[in-house]
PDB file of C-alpha atoms in Angstrom:
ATOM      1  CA  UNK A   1      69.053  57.330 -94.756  1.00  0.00           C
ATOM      2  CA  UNK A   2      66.587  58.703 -92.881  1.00  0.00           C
ATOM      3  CA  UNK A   3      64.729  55.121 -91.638  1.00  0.00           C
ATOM      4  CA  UNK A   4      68.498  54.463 -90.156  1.00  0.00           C
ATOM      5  CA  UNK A   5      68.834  58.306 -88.228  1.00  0.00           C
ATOM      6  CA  UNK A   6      65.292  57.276 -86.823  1.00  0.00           C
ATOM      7  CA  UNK A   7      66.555  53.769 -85.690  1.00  0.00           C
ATOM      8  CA  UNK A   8      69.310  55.984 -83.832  1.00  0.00           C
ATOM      9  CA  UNK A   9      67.059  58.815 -82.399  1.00  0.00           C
ATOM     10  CA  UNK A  10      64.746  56.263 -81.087  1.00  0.00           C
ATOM     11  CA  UNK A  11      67.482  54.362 -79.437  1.00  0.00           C
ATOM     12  CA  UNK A  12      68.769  57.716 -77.990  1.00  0.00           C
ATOM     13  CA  UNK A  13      64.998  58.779 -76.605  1.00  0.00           C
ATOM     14  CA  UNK A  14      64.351  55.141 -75.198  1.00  0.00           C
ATOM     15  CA  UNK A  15      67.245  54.985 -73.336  1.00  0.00           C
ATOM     16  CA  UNK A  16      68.402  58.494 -71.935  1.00  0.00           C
ATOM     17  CA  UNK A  17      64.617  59.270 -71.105  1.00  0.00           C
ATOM     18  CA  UNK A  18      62.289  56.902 -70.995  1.00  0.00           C
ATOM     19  CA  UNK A  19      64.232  53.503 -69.777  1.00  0.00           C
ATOM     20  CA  UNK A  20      66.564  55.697 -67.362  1.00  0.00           C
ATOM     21  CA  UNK A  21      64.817  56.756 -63.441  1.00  0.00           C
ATOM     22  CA  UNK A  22      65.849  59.130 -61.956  1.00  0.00           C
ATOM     23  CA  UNK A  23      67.663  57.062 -59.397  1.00  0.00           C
ATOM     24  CA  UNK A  24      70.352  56.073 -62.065  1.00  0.00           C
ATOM     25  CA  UNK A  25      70.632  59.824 -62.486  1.00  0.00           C
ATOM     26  CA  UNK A  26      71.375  60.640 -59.023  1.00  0.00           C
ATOM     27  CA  UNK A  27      73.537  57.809 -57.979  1.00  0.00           C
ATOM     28  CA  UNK A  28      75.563  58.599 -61.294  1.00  0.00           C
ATOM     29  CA  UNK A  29      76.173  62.233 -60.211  1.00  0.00           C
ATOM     30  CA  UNK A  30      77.104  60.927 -56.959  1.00  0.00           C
ATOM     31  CA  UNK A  31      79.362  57.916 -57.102  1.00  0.00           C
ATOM     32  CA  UNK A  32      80.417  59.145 -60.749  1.00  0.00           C
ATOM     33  CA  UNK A  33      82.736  56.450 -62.331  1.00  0.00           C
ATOM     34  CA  UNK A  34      81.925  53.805 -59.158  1.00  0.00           C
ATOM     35  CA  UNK A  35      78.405  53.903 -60.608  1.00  0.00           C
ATOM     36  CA  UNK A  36      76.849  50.615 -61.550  1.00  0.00           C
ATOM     37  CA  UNK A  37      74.086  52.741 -63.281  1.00  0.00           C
ATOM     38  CA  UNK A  38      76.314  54.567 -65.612  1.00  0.00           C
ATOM     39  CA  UNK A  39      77.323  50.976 -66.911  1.00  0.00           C
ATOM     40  CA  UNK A  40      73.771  49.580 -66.774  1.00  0.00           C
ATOM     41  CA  UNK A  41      72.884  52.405 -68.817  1.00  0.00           C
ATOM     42  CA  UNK A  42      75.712  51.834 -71.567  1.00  0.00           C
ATOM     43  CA  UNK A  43      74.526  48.570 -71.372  1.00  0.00           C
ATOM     44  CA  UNK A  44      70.607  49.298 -72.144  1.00  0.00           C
ATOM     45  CA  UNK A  45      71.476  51.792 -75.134  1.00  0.00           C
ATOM     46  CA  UNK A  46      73.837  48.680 -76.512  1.00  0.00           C
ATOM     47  CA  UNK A  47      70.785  46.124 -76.179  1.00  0.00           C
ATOM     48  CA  UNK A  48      68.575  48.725 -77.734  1.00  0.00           C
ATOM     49  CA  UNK A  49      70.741  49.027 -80.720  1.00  0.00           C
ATOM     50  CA  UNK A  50      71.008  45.204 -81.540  1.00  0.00           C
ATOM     51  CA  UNK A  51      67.490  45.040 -81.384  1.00  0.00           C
ATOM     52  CA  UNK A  52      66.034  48.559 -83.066  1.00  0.00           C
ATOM     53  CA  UNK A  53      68.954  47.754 -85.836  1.00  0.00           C
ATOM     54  CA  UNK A  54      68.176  44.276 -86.728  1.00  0.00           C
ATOM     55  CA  UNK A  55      71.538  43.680 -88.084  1.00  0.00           C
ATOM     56  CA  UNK A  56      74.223  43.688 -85.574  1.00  0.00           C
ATOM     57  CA  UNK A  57      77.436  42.752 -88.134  1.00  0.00           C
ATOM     58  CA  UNK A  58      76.506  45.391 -90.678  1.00  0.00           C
ATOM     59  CA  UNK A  59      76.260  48.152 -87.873  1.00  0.00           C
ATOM     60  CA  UNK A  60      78.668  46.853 -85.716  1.00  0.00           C
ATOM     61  CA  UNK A  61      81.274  49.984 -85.841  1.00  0.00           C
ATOM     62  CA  UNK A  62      78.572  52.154 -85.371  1.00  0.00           C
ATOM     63  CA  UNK A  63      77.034  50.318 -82.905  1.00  0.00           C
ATOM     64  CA  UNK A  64      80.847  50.484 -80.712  1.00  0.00           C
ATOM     65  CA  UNK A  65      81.637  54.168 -81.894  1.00  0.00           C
ATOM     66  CA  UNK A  66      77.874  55.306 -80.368  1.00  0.00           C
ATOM     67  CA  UNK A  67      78.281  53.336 -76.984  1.00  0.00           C
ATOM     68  CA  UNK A  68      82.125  54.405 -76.525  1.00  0.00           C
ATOM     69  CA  UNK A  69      80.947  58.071 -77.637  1.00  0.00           C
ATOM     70  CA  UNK A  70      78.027  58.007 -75.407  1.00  0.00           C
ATOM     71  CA  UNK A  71      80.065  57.080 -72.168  1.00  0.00           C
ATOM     72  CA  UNK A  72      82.702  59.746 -72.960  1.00  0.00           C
ATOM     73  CA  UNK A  73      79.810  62.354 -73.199  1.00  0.00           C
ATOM     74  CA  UNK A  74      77.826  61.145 -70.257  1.00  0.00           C
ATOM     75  CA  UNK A  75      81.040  61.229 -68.423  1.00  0.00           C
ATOM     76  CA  UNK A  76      81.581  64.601 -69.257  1.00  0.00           C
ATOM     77  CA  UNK A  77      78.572  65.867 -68.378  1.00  0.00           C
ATOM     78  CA  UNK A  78      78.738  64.450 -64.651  1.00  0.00           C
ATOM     79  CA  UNK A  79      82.350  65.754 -64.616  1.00  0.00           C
ATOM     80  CA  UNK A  80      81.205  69.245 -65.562  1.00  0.00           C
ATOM     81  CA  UNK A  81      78.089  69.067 -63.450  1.00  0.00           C
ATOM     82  CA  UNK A  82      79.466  71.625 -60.500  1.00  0.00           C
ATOM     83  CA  UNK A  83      80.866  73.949 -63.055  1.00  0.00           C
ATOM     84  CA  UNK A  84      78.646  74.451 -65.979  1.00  0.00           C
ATOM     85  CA  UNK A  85      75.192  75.692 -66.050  1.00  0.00           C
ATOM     86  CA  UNK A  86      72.891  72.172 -65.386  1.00  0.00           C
ATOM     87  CA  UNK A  87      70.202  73.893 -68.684  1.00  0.00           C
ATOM     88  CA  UNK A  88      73.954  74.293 -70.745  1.00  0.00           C
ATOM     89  CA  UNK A  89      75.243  70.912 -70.346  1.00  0.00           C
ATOM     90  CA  UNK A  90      71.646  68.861 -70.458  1.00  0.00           C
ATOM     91  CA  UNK A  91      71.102  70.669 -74.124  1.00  0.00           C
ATOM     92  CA  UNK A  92      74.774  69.786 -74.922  1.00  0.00           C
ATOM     93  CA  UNK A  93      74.611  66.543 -73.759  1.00  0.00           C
ATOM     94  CA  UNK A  94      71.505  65.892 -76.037  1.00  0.00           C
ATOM     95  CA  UNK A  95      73.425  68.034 -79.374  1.00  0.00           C
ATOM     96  CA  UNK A  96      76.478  66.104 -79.020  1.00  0.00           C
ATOM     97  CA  UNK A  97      74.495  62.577 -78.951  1.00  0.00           C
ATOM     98  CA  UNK A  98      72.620  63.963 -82.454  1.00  0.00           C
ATOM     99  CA  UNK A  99      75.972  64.755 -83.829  1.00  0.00           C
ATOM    100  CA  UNK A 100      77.098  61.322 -82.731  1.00  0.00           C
ATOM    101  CA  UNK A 101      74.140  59.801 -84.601  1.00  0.00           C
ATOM    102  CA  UNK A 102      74.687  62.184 -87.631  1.00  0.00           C
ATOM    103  CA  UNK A 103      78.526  61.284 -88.123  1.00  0.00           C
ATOM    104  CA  UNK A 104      77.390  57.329 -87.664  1.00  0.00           C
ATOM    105  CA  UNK A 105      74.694  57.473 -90.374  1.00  0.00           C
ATOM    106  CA  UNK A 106      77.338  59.383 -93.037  1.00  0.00           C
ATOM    107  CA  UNK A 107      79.667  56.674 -92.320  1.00  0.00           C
ATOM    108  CA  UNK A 108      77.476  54.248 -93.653  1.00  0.00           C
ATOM    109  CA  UNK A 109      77.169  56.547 -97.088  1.00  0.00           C
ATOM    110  CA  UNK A 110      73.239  56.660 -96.704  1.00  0.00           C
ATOM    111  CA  UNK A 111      73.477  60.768 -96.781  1.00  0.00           C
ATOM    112  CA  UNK A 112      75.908  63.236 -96.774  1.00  0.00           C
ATOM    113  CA  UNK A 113      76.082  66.571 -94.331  1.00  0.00           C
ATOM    114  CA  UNK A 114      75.593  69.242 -97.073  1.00  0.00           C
ATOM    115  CA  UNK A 115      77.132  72.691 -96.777  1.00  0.00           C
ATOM    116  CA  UNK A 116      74.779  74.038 -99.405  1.00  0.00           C
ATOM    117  CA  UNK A 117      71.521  73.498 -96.918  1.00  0.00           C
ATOM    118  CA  UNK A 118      72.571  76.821 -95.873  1.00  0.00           C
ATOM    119  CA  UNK A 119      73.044  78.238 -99.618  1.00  0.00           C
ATOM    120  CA  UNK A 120      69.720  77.834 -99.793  1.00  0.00           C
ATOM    121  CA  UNK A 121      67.761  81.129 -99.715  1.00  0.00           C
ATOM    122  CA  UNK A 122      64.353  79.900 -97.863  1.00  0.00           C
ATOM    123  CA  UNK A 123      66.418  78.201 -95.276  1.00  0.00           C
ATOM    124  CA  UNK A 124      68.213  81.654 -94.879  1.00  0.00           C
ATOM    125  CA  UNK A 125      64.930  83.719 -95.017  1.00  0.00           C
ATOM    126  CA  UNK A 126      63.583  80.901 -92.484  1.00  0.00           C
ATOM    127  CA  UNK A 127      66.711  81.582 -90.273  1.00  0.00           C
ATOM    128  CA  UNK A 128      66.228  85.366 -90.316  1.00  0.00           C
ATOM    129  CA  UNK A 129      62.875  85.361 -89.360  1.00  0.00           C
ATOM    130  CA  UNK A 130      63.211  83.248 -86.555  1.00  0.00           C
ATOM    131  CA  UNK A 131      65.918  85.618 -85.787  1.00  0.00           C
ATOM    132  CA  UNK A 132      63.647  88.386 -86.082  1.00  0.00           C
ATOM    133  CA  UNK A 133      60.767  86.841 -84.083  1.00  0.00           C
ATOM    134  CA  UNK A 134      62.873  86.480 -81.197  1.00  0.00           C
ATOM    135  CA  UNK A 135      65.713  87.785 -80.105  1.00  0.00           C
ATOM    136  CA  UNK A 136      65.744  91.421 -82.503  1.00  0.00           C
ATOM    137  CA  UNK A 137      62.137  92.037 -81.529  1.00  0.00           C
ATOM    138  CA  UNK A 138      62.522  91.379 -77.836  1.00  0.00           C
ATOM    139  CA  UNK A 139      64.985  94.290 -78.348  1.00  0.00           C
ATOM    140  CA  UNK A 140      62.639  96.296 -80.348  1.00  0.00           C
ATOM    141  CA  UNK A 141      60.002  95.752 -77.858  1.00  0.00           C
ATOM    142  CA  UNK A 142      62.162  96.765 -74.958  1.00  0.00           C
ATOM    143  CA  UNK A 143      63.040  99.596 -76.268  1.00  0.00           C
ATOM    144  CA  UNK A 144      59.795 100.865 -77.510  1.00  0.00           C
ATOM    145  CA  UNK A 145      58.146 100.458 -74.391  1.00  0.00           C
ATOM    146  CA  UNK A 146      61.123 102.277 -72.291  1.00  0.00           C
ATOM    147  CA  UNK A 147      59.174 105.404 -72.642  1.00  0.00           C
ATOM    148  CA  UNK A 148      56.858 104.004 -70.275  1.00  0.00           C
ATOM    149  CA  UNK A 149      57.059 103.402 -67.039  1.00  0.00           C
ATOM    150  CA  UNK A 150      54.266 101.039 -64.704  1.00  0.00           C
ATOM    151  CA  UNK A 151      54.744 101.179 -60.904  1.00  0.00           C
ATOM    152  CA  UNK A 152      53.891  98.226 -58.992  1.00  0.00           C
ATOM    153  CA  UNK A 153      52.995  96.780 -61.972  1.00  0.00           C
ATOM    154  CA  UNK A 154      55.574  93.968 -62.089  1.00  0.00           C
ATOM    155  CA  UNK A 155      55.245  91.059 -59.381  1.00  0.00           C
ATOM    156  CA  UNK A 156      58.278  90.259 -57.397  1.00  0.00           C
ATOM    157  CA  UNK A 157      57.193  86.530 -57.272  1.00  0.00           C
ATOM    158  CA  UNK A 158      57.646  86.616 -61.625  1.00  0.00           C
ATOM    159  CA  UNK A 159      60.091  84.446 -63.006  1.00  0.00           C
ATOM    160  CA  UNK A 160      63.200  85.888 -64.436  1.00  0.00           C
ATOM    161  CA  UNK A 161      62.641  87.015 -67.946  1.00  0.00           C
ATOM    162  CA  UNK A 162      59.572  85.055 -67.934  1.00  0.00           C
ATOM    163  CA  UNK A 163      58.072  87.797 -70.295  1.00  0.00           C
ATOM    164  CA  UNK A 164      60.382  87.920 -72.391  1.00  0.00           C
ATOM    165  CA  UNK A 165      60.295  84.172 -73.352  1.00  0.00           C
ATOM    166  CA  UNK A 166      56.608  84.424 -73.719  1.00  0.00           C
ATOM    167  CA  UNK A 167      56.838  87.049 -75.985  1.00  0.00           C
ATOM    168  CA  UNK A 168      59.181  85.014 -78.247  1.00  0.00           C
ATOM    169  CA  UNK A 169      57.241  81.747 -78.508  1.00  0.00           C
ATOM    170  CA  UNK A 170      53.763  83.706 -78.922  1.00  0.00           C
ATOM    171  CA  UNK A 171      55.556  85.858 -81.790  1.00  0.00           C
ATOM    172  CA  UNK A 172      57.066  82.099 -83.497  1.00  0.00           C
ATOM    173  CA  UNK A 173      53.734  80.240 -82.494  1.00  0.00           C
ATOM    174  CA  UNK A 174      51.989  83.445 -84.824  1.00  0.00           C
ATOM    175  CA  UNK A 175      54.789  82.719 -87.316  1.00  0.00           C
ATOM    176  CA  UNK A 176      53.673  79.341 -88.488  1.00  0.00           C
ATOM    177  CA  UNK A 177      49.850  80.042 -88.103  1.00  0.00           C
ATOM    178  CA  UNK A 178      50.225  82.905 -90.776  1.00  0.00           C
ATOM    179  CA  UNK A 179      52.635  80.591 -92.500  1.00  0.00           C
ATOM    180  CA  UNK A 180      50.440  78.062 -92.658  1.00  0.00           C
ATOM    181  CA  UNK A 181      47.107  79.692 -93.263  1.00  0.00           C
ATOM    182  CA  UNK A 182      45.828  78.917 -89.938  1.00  0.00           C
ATOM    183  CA  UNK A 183      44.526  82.571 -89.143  1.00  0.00           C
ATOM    184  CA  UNK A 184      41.946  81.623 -86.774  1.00  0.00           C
ATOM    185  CA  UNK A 185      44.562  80.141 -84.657  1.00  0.00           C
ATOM    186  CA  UNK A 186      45.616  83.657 -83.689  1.00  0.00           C
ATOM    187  CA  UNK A 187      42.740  84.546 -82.246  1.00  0.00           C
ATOM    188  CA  UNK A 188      42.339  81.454 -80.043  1.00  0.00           C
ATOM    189  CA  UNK A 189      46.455  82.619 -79.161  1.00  0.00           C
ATOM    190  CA  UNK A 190      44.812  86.596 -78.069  1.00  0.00           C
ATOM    191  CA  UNK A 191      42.298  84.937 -75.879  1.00  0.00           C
ATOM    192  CA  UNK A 192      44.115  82.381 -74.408  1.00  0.00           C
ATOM    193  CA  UNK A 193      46.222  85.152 -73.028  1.00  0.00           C
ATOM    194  CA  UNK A 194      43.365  87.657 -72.553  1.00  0.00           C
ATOM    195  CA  UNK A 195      42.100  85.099 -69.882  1.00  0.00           C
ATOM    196  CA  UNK A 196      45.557  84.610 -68.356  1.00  0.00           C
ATOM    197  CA  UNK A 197      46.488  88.506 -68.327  1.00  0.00           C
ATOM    198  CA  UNK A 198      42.722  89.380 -66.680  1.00  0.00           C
ATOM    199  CA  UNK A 199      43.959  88.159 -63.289  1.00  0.00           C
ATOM    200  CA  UNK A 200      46.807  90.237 -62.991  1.00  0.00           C
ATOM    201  CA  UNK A 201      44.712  92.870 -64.488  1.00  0.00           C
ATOM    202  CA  UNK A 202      41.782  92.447 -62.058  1.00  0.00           C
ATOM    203  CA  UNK A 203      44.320  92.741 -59.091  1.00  0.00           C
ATOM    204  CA  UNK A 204      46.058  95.518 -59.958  1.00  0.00           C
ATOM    205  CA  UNK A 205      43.537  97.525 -60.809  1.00  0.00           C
ATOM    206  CA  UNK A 206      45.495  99.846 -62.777  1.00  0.00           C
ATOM    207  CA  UNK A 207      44.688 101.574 -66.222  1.00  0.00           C
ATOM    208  CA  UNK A 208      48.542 102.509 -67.316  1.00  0.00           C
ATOM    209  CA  UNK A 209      48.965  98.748 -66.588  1.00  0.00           C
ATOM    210  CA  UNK A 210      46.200  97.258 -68.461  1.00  0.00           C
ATOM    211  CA  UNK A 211      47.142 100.209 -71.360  1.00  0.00           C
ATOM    212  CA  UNK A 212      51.025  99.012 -71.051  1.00  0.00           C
ATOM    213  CA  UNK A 213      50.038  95.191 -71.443  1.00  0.00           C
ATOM    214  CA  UNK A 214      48.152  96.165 -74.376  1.00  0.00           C
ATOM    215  CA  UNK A 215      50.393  97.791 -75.990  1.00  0.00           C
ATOM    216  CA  UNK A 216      52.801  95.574 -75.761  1.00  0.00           C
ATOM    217  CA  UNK A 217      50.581  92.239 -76.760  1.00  0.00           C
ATOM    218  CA  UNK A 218      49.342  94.186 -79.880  1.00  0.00           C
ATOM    219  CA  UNK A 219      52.808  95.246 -81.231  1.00  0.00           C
ATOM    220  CA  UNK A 220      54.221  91.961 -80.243  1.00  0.00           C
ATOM    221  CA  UNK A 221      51.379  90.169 -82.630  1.00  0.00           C
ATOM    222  CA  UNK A 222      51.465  92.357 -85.235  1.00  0.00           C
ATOM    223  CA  UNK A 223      55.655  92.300 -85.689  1.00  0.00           C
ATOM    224  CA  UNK A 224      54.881  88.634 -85.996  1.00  0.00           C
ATOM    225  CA  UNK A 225      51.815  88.688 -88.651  1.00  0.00           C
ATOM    226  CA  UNK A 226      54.131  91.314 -90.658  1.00  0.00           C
ATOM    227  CA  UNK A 227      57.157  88.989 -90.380  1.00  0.00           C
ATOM    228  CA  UNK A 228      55.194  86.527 -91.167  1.00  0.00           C
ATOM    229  CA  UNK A 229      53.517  87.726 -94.081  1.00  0.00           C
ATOM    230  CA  UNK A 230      57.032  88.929 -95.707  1.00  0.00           C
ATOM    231  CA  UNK A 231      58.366  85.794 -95.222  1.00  0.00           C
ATOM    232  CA  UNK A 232      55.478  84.008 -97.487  1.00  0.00           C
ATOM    233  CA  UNK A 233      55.465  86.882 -99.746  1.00  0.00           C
ATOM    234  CA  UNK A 234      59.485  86.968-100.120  1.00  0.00           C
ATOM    235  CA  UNK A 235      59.402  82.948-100.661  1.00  0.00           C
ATOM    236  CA  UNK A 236      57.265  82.946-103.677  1.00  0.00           C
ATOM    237  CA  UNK A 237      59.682  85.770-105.070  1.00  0.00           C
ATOM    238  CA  UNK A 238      63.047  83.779-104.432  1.00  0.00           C
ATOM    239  CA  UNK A 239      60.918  80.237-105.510  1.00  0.00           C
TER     240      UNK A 239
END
């Protein structure tokens, strides 16, 4: 089961990443179906799985279902290139591939896709923290910090929502260090960001701005040591 999703994933990394320049990219997008890449490519991923498989006449309808699936996805993505967000389609690209792989591997009876993974209640506590961490407490954050207001304190040459995204990977990243016992992690986190945050700090020389990215750093850390210490303490109850 899970040595033949590997043989699969490997195939799929190998040959959309690492055995594909970016020249085959771009001449795809442009000449579309008059490609020769887009058939060079079908034709490294089928090379890939005769040899990462090992037994060609055992996994030869998977073998034909992932090449045939893999040109009608590609396809699809170069067809939807001008209309769909380029971030949307590379993601979807990459989840329909995995599903590809997944529906291969169950036809060969070596696992079955479960309904009941999500009857269980740590994968549903898991889920609702993660939830939690990133989307409900960017909220939260938003609006608790509403009340102030910092002028000049935001560059115009910032990326869009650039803080927000930080603040949901620092929040996950604290997560699975209290998860995990690494405590001492967090603190290497604070400074890390102490030492990034001290230039704009230093340049704007601002107290309400150094008070307002305080704030905010210290209630963003400690929603995510609380979440993440009811999360342990709720698994060992439901365990």
């Amino acid at each position: 089961m899970v040595l033949l999703t590997l043989k699969f994933l490997l195939v799929q990394v190998l040959g959309d990443f690492v055995l594909q320049p970016s020249r085959w990219v771009i001449d795809k997008q442009n000449k579309l179906l008059r490609s020769p890449y887009l058939y060079i490519h079908l034709l490294v991923h089928f090379l890939l799985l005769l040899m990462v498989l090992g037994d060609p006449k055992r996994y030869w309808f998977g073998i034909m279902v992932t090449i045939f699936s893999h040109f009608a996805i590609d396809l699809a993505k170069l067809l939807l290139r001008t209309r769909v967000n380029k971030r949307l389609l590379f993601f979807g690209d990459q989840l329909a591939h995995f599903l590809v792989i997944l529906i291969v591997v169950n036809y060969y009876n070596l696992f079955k896709l479960k309904v009941e993974f999500f009857n269980n209640p740590g994968v549903l506590l898991l889920i609702i923290s993660i939830v939690f961490l990133t989307e409900v407490s960017s909220i939260f954050m938003k609006v608790l910090l509403s009340r102030w207001t910092v002028e000049g304190g935001l560059s115009e040459d910032s990326l869009d929502n650039a803080g927000k995204y930080i603040g949901m990977l620092e929040r996950l990243l604290i997560f699975f260090f209290v998860v995990l016992g690494y405590w001492q992690s967090i603190g290497f986190l604070l400074a890390a960001k102490s030492v990034f945050r001290f230039g704009d700090l230093s340049k704007a020389k601002d107290r309400k701005l150094t008070e307002y990215i305080l704030i905010g750093t210290l209630v963003s850390f400690g929603m995510a040591i609380i979440i993440g210490i009811s999360y342990k303490y709720l698994l060992k109850m439901i365990s």
